[in-house]
Coordinates of C-alpha atoms and ligand atoms in Angstrom, one line a residue:
M1 CA 75.3 -49.7 75.0
K2 CA 78.4 -51.7 75.3
L3 CA 81.5 -50.7 73.3
R4 CA 81.6 -54.2 71.7
T5 CA 78.0 -53.7 70.3
Q6 CA 79.0 -50.2 69.3
L7 CA 81.9 -51.6 67.3
M8 CA 79.8 -54.4 65.7
I9 CA 77.3 -51.6 64.4
A10 CA 80.1 -49.7 63.0
F11 CA 81.5 -52.8 61.2
L12 CA 78.2 -53.7 59.9
T13 CA 77.6 -50.2 58.7
F14 CA 81.0 -49.9 57.0
S15 CA 81.2 -53.3 55.4
I16 CA 78.0 -55.5 55.3
F17 CA 75.5 -52.7 54.1
P18 CA 77.8 -51.7 51.2
I19 CA 78.3 -55.3 50.2
V20 CA 74.4 -56.1 50.3
F21 CA 73.8 -52.8 48.6
A22 CA 76.2 -53.6 45.8
G23 CA 74.8 -57.0 45.6
M24 CA 71.4 -55.8 45.0
L25 CA 72.7 -53.4 42.4
I26 CA 74.4 -56.1 40.4
S27 CA 71.6 -58.7 40.6
V28 CA 69.1 -56.2 39.3
D29 CA 69.7 -56.8 35.5
K30 CA 68.3 -53.4 34.5
L31 CA 71.0 -51.7 36.5
F32 CA 70.8 -48.1 36.0
L33 CA 74.6 -47.6 35.7
L34 CA 75.0 -50.4 33.1
Y35 CA 71.8 -49.6 31.3
Q36 CA 73.4 -46.1 30.7
F37 CA 76.6 -47.7 29.3
D38 CA 74.8 -50.5 27.4
D39 CA 77.1 -50.1 24.5
F40 CA 80.1 -50.9 26.5
G41 CA 79.5 -54.4 25.5
P42 CA 79.4 -57.7 27.9
E43 CA 83.0 -57.7 28.8
M44 CA 83.0 -54.3 29.9
R45 CA 80.0 -55.0 32.0
S46 CA 81.4 -58.1 33.6
M47 CA 84.6 -56.2 34.3
V48 CA 82.8 -53.4 36.0
I49 CA 80.8 -56.0 38.0
Q50 CA 84.0 -57.8 39.0
M51 CA 85.5 -54.5 40.1
L52 CA 82.5 -53.7 42.3
V53 CA 82.6 -57.1 43.7
S54 CA 86.3 -57.2 44.6
G55 CA 85.9 -53.5 45.8
M56 CA 83.0 -54.5 48.2
F57 CA 85.1 -57.5 49.4
L58 CA 88.2 -55.2 49.9
L59 CA 86.1 -52.7 51.8
G60 CA 84.6 -55.4 54.0
F61 CA 88.2 -56.9 54.7
I62 CA 89.6 -53.6 55.5
S63 CA 86.5 -52.7 57.9
A64 CA 86.8 -56.1 59.5
A65 CA 90.5 -55.7 60.3
L66 CA 89.9 -52.0 61.5
T67 CA 87.3 -53.3 63.8
M68 CA 89.5 -56.1 65.1
W69 CA 92.3 -53.6 65.6
L70 CA 90.1 -51.2 67.5
Y71 CA 88.8 -54.0 69.6
R72 CA 92.3 -55.3 70.6
S73 CA 93.5 -51.8 71.4
V74 CA 90.4 -50.6 73.3
V75 CA 88.1 -53.4 74.5
R76 CA 91.0 -55.8 75.7
P77 CA 92.7 -53.5 78.0
L78 CA 89.5 -52.0 79.2
N79 CA 88.4 -55.5 80.2
K80 CA 91.7 -56.1 82.0
L81 CA 91.3 -52.8 83.6
Q82 CA 87.8 -53.6 84.9
E83 CA 88.9 -57.1 86.1
A84 CA 91.6 -55.2 88.2
T85 CA 89.3 -52.7 89.5
R86 CA 87.2 -55.5 90.6
K87 CA 90.1 -57.2 92.4
I88 CA 91.0 -54.0 94.2
R89 CA 87.3 -53.4 95.3
D90 CA 87.5 -56.8 96.9
G91 CA 90.6 -55.8 98.6
N92 CA 93.1 -58.0 96.5
L93 CA 96.2 -56.0 95.6
D94 CA 98.3 -58.9 94.9
F95 CA 98.4 -58.9 91.0
T96 CA 100.0 -57.3 88.1
L97 CA 98.3 -55.4 85.5
E98 CA 100.2 -56.1 82.3
V99 CA 100.8 -53.0 80.1
D100 CA 101.5 -53.8 76.4
D101 CA 100.8 -50.6 74.6
D102 CA 102.0 -47.0 75.0
D103 CA 98.8 -45.4 73.6
E104 CA 96.5 -43.5 75.9
I105 CA 94.7 -46.6 77.2
G106 CA 98.0 -48.1 77.9
Q107 CA 99.1 -44.9 79.7
L108 CA 95.8 -45.3 81.8
C109 CA 96.8 -48.9 82.7
Q110 CA 100.3 -47.9 83.6
D111 CA 98.9 -45.1 85.9
F112 CA 96.5 -47.6 87.4
E113 CA 99.2 -50.1 88.0
E114 CA 101.2 -47.3 89.7
M115 CA 98.2 -46.7 91.9
R116 CA 97.8 -50.3 92.7
I117 CA 101.5 -50.6 93.7
R118 CA 101.2 -47.5 96.0
L119 CA 98.0 -48.7 97.6
K120 CA 99.7 -52.0 98.2
R121 CA 102.6 -50.3 99.8
N122 CA 100.3 -48.1 102.0
A123 CA 98.4 -51.3 103.1
E124 CA 101.7 -53.1 104.0
E125 CA 102.9 -50.1 106.0
K126 CA 99.8 -49.9 107.9
V127 CA 100.0 -53.5 108.6
Q128 CA 103.5 -53.0 109.9
Y129 CA 102.4 -49.7 111.8
D130 CA 99.8 -51.7 113.5
L131 CA 102.0 -54.6 114.5
E132 CA 104.7 -52.0 115.8
N133 CA 102.0 -50.4 117.9
K134 CA 100.9 -53.6 119.3
E135 CA 104.4 -54.5 120.3
L136 CA 104.9 -51.0 121.8
I137 CA 101.9 -51.4 123.9
S138 CA 103.0 -54.9 125.1
N139 CA 106.4 -53.5 125.9
I140 CA 105.1 -50.4 127.7
S141 CA 102.9 -52.7 129.7
H142 CA 105.9 -54.8 130.7
D143 CA 108.0 -51.7 131.4
L144 CA 105.4 -50.1 133.6
K145 CA 104.4 -53.3 135.3
T146 CA 108.1 -53.9 136.5
P147 CA 108.5 -50.8 138.6
I148 CA 105.1 -51.1 139.8
T149 CA 105.2 -54.6 141.0
A150 CA 108.4 -53.4 142.9
I151 CA 106.8 -50.4 144.4
K152 CA 103.9 -52.5 145.6
G153 CA 106.3 -55.0 147.1
Y154 CA 108.4 -52.4 149.0
V155 CA 105.1 -50.6 150.2
E156 CA 103.7 -54.0 151.3
G157 CA 106.9 -54.5 153.3
I158 CA 106.6 -51.2 155.0
M159 CA 103.0 -51.9 156.0
D160 CA 104.0 -55.4 157.2
G161 CA 106.6 -54.0 159.4
V162 CA 109.4 -55.6 157.5
A163 CA 111.3 -52.4 157.5
S164 CA 112.0 -52.5 161.2
S165 CA 115.1 -50.2 161.3
P166 CA 115.2 -46.5 160.2
E167 CA 118.0 -47.5 157.7
K168 CA 115.8 -50.2 156.2
L169 CA 112.9 -48.0 155.9
D170 CA 115.2 -45.3 154.4
K171 CA 116.5 -47.9 151.7
Y172 CA 112.8 -49.1 150.9
I173 CA 111.6 -45.5 150.4
R174 CA 114.7 -44.6 148.1
T175 CA 113.9 -47.8 146.1
I176 CA 110.4 -46.8 145.7
Y177 CA 111.4 -43.2 144.6
N178 CA 113.9 -44.7 142.0
K179 CA 111.4 -46.9 140.6
A180 CA 108.7 -44.1 140.3
N181 CA 111.5 -42.2 138.7
D182 CA 111.9 -45.0 136.2
M183 CA 108.2 -44.9 135.4
D184 CA 108.4 -41.0 135.0
R185 CA 111.1 -41.4 132.6
L186 CA 109.1 -44.0 130.4
I187 CA 106.0 -41.9 130.4
D188 CA 108.2 -39.0 129.3
E189 CA 109.7 -41.0 126.6
L190 CA 106.4 -42.0 125.3
T191 CA 104.9 -38.4 125.3
F192 CA 107.9 -37.3 123.4
Y193 CA 107.7 -40.1 121.2
S194 CA 104.1 -39.1 120.2
K195 CA 105.5 -35.6 119.5
I196 CA 107.9 -37.1 117.1
D197 CA 105.3 -38.9 115.3
T198 CA 103.4 -35.7 114.8
N199 CA 106.5 -33.5 114.2
K200 CA 105.7 -31.2 117.2
I201 CA 108.9 -31.2 119.1
P202 CA 109.1 -28.0 121.0
Y203 CA 112.7 -26.9 120.5
T204 CA 114.4 -23.9 122.0
F205 CA 117.7 -23.4 120.3
S206 CA 120.3 -21.4 122.0
K207 CA 124.2 -20.8 122.1
I208 CA 125.7 -23.5 124.1
N209 CA 129.3 -23.5 125.4
V210 CA 130.5 -27.0 124.8
E211 CA 133.1 -27.2 127.6
S212 CA 130.8 -25.9 130.4
Y213 CA 127.6 -27.8 129.1
F214 CA 129.4 -31.2 128.8
G215 CA 131.5 -30.5 131.9
D216 CA 128.1 -30.1 133.9
C217 CA 126.7 -33.1 132.3
A218 CA 129.7 -35.3 133.1
E219 CA 129.6 -34.3 136.6
E220 CA 126.0 -35.3 136.9
V221 CA 126.4 -38.5 135.0
G222 CA 129.6 -39.2 137.2
L223 CA 127.4 -39.0 140.5
D224 CA 124.7 -41.3 139.0
M225 CA 127.4 -43.9 137.9
E226 CA 128.9 -43.8 141.3
S227 CA 125.8 -45.0 142.7
H228 CA 125.6 -47.7 140.0
N229 CA 129.1 -48.7 140.8
I230 CA 130.4 -48.1 137.3
D231 CA 133.8 -46.6 136.4
F232 CA 133.3 -43.3 134.7
G233 CA 135.5 -41.1 132.8
Y234 CA 135.2 -37.8 130.9
E235 CA 137.7 -36.1 128.5
N236 CA 137.3 -32.7 126.8
H237 CA 139.7 -31.7 123.9
V238 CA 137.6 -28.8 122.6
S239 CA 138.8 -25.3 123.4
E240 CA 136.9 -23.2 125.9
D241 CA 135.3 -20.7 123.5
V242 CA 133.6 -23.3 121.2
V243 CA 130.0 -22.8 120.9
V244 CA 127.2 -24.8 119.3
I245 CA 123.6 -24.0 118.6
A246 CA 121.4 -26.6 120.4
D247 CA 118.4 -27.1 122.6
S248 CA 119.9 -27.8 125.9
E249 CA 117.2 -29.8 127.3
Q250 CA 116.8 -32.1 124.2
L251 CA 120.6 -32.6 124.2
K252 CA 120.3 -33.7 127.7
R253 CA 117.8 -36.3 126.5
V254 CA 120.0 -37.5 123.9
M255 CA 122.9 -38.0 126.4
N256 CA 120.6 -39.6 128.9
N257 CA 119.2 -41.9 126.4
I258 CA 122.5 -43.1 125.2
I259 CA 124.0 -43.4 128.7
S260 CA 120.9 -45.2 130.1
N261 CA 121.5 -47.8 127.2
S262 CA 125.2 -48.1 128.2
V263 CA 124.1 -48.7 131.8
K264 CA 121.3 -51.2 130.8
Y265 CA 123.4 -53.2 128.3
L266 CA 126.5 -53.7 130.7
D267 CA 127.3 -57.3 131.3
K268 CA 130.9 -57.0 132.7
P269 CA 131.5 -57.3 136.6
R270 CA 133.3 -53.9 136.3
G271 CA 131.2 -51.6 134.1
L272 CA 133.0 -48.7 132.4
I273 CA 131.5 -45.7 130.6
Y274 CA 133.6 -43.0 129.0
I275 CA 132.6 -39.6 127.5
R276 CA 135.0 -38.0 125.0
I277 CA 134.4 -34.6 123.4
T278 CA 136.7 -33.9 120.3
D279 CA 137.2 -31.0 117.9
V280 CA 136.8 -32.2 114.2
G281 CA 137.1 -29.0 112.1
D282 CA 133.6 -27.4 111.8
F283 CA 132.0 -29.8 114.1
I284 CA 132.4 -31.1 117.6
Q285 CA 132.3 -34.8 118.2
V286 CA 130.7 -36.4 121.4
E287 CA 131.5 -40.2 121.9
V288 CA 130.0 -42.3 124.5
E289 CA 132.0 -45.5 124.9
D290 CA 130.9 -48.6 127.2
N291 CA 132.4 -52.0 127.8
G292 CA 129.0 -53.5 127.6
R293 CA 127.6 -56.5 125.7
G294 CA 128.1 -54.9 122.4
I295 CA 125.8 -55.1 119.4
A296 CA 126.0 -57.6 116.5
A297 CA 127.2 -56.3 113.0
Q298 CA 124.0 -57.3 111.5
D299 CA 121.9 -55.3 114.1
L300 CA 124.0 -52.2 114.0
P301 CA 122.4 -50.5 110.9
Y302 CA 119.0 -50.8 112.4
I303 CA 119.4 -49.8 116.1
F304 CA 118.1 -46.1 115.3
D305 CA 115.1 -47.5 113.6
R306 CA 112.0 -46.9 115.9
F307 CA 111.0 -50.0 117.9
Y308 CA 114.0 -52.0 116.8
R309 CA 115.6 -54.0 119.5
T310 CA 118.1 -56.7 119.1
D311 CA 117.1 -60.3 119.6
F312 CA 118.9 -60.3 122.9
S313 CA 117.1 -57.1 124.2
R314 CA 113.9 -58.5 123.1
N315 CA 114.3 -61.8 125.0
S316 CA 115.8 -60.3 128.0
S317 CA 113.8 -59.6 131.2
Q318 CA 114.8 -56.0 130.9
G319 CA 112.2 -53.8 129.5
G320 CA 112.6 -51.3 126.6
S321 CA 110.3 -50.0 123.8
G322 CA 113.0 -49.7 121.1
I323 CA 112.3 -46.0 120.8
G324 CA 115.1 -44.5 122.8
L325 CA 117.7 -44.3 119.9
S326 CA 115.0 -43.3 117.4
I327 CA 114.4 -40.3 119.5
V328 CA 118.1 -39.4 119.7
H329 CA 118.5 -40.0 116.1
K330 CA 115.7 -37.5 115.5
I331 CA 116.9 -34.9 117.8
I332 CA 120.4 -35.0 116.3
E333 CA 119.1 -34.7 112.8
D334 CA 116.9 -31.7 113.8
H335 CA 120.0 -30.2 115.0
G336 CA 121.8 -30.6 111.5
G337 CA 124.1 -33.2 113.0
R338 CA 124.9 -36.9 112.6
I339 CA 124.8 -39.9 114.7
W340 CA 126.4 -43.5 114.3
A341 CA 127.4 -46.3 116.3
T342 CA 130.3 -48.6 116.4
S343 CA 130.4 -51.8 118.4
K344 CA 132.0 -55.1 118.9
E345 CA 129.8 -58.0 120.3
G346 CA 131.1 -58.9 123.8
V347 CA 133.4 -55.9 123.9
G348 CA 131.5 -52.8 124.0
T349 CA 129.8 -50.0 122.2
K350 CA 130.7 -46.5 121.1
M351 CA 128.0 -44.0 120.1
N352 CA 129.2 -40.9 118.3
F353 CA 127.5 -37.9 117.1
V354 CA 128.6 -34.6 115.7
L355 CA 127.1 -31.1 116.2
R356 CA 128.1 -28.0 113.9
K357 CA 130.2 -25.4 115.7
Y358 CA 128.5 -21.9 115.8
Q359 CA 130.8 -19.4 113.9
E360 CA 130.4 -15.9 114.6
V361 CA 130.0 -14.0 111.3
T362 CA 132.2 -10.7 111.5
Q363 CA 131.1 -7.4 109.9
Y364 CA 134.1 -7.9 107.5
E365 CA 132.8 -11.4 106.4
Q366 CA 129.3 -10.0 106.1
N367 CA 130.6 -7.1 103.8
I368 CA 132.4 -9.6 101.5
D369 CA 129.2 -11.7 101.1
H370 CA 127.3 -8.8 99.8
Ligands
ADP401 N1 125.2 -49.3 124.6 C1 124.5 -50.3 124.1 N2 125.1 -51.7 124.2 C2 124.5 -52.7 123.8 N3 123.3 -52.7 123.1 C3 122.7 -51.5 122.7 C4 123.3 -50.4 123.3 N4 122.7 -49.2 123.0 C5 121.6 -49.8 122.2 N5 121.7 -51.1 122.1 C6 120.8 -51.9 121.3 O1 119.9 -51.1 120.5 C7 118.6 -51.3 120.8 C8 117.8 -50.1 120.5 O2 118.0 -49.2 121.5 P1 116.9 -48.3 122.0 O3 116.3 -47.6 120.9 O4 117.4 -47.4 123.3 O5 115.8 -49.3 122.6 P2 115.6 -50.0 124.1 O6 116.7 -49.4 125.0 O7 114.3 -49.5 124.6 O8 115.7 -51.4 123.8 C9 118.5 -52.1 122.1 O9 117.5 -52.7 122.3 C10 119.8 -52.8 122.3 O10 119.7 -54.0 121.7
MG402 MG1 116.9 -47.6 125.3

């Protein structure tokens, strides 16, 4: 039975029936009550009847008001709730459930409204996620296609006998090797990215001596830059005994990703990349500076977001998935560090990150702590 019918029945029971019953009592002249008190006289009798009648009307009025009140506070919000549920069932989440009261049903409506907002947010996130995934797939296809096309071209050249001299052949094979390496790096990035998504990065932390680690790194990068014809500089201002706790392989990934961006976004005839390590109290700061095309101020806050690429990068023929810096950000965060970028469009970019120094706790300090 509907709540409205139940309320109607309650209303009738509380008001109409007593009125009818009283009416019957009054209309019957041989009223038991009045018959008993016959000696009251006609005035007294009419007064009692009047009292009875007005009492019945008052009862009827109160009962009607109560029923209306119940109807307004229960049935109306329930109807709204029902309508909202139907909308959600049909996949419509673009509405607002107005909550007027703060009683139990009002609370229920409020909870429902919060649930709707959360569902809407989830649905929007899913759409965004799907869009990003589609974009990622299209970027990856582009990125894989570019080296494969080059490899095919060079292999065909070799097959057709274009690489006539041993030098030419050597150059072709070297290019094929480099292109295969590009593909390898991209696939590696993607595998790593899927691990980030599921929070399954296999870290192996160990103590790393800053001077020797970044010294080796600079040597390697220096050789690479030489082959790219880019000027390279390295400075270390950290004393030789400074140690950090880090995963050397992942830190290498961080440096590689940052430096490969610097190389990729160079636009000057004479490229310049500079690595600087400084001591900033409890932390060491690593700076990678380039004189590339720079990043516009409006893009700067977003470059560490996954899939984010500036309009220029998106429109350029250079491939890229926009996940390189999100990986870097995640790794530095997992090391308890912080990363940020400063840049000037057309002038260059400086990537900075800090890592906490490892401080040996001496026996004396341990004793003080306890
Ligand atoms: N050194 C840099 N110089 C200029 N722009 C950069 C540099 N590093 C990053 N960016 C910008 O930040 C964006 C995000 O970088 P990243 O996550 O590595 O993606 P991707 O290199 O795949 O485009 C790049 O698309 C680029 O626009
Ligand atoms: Mg990149």
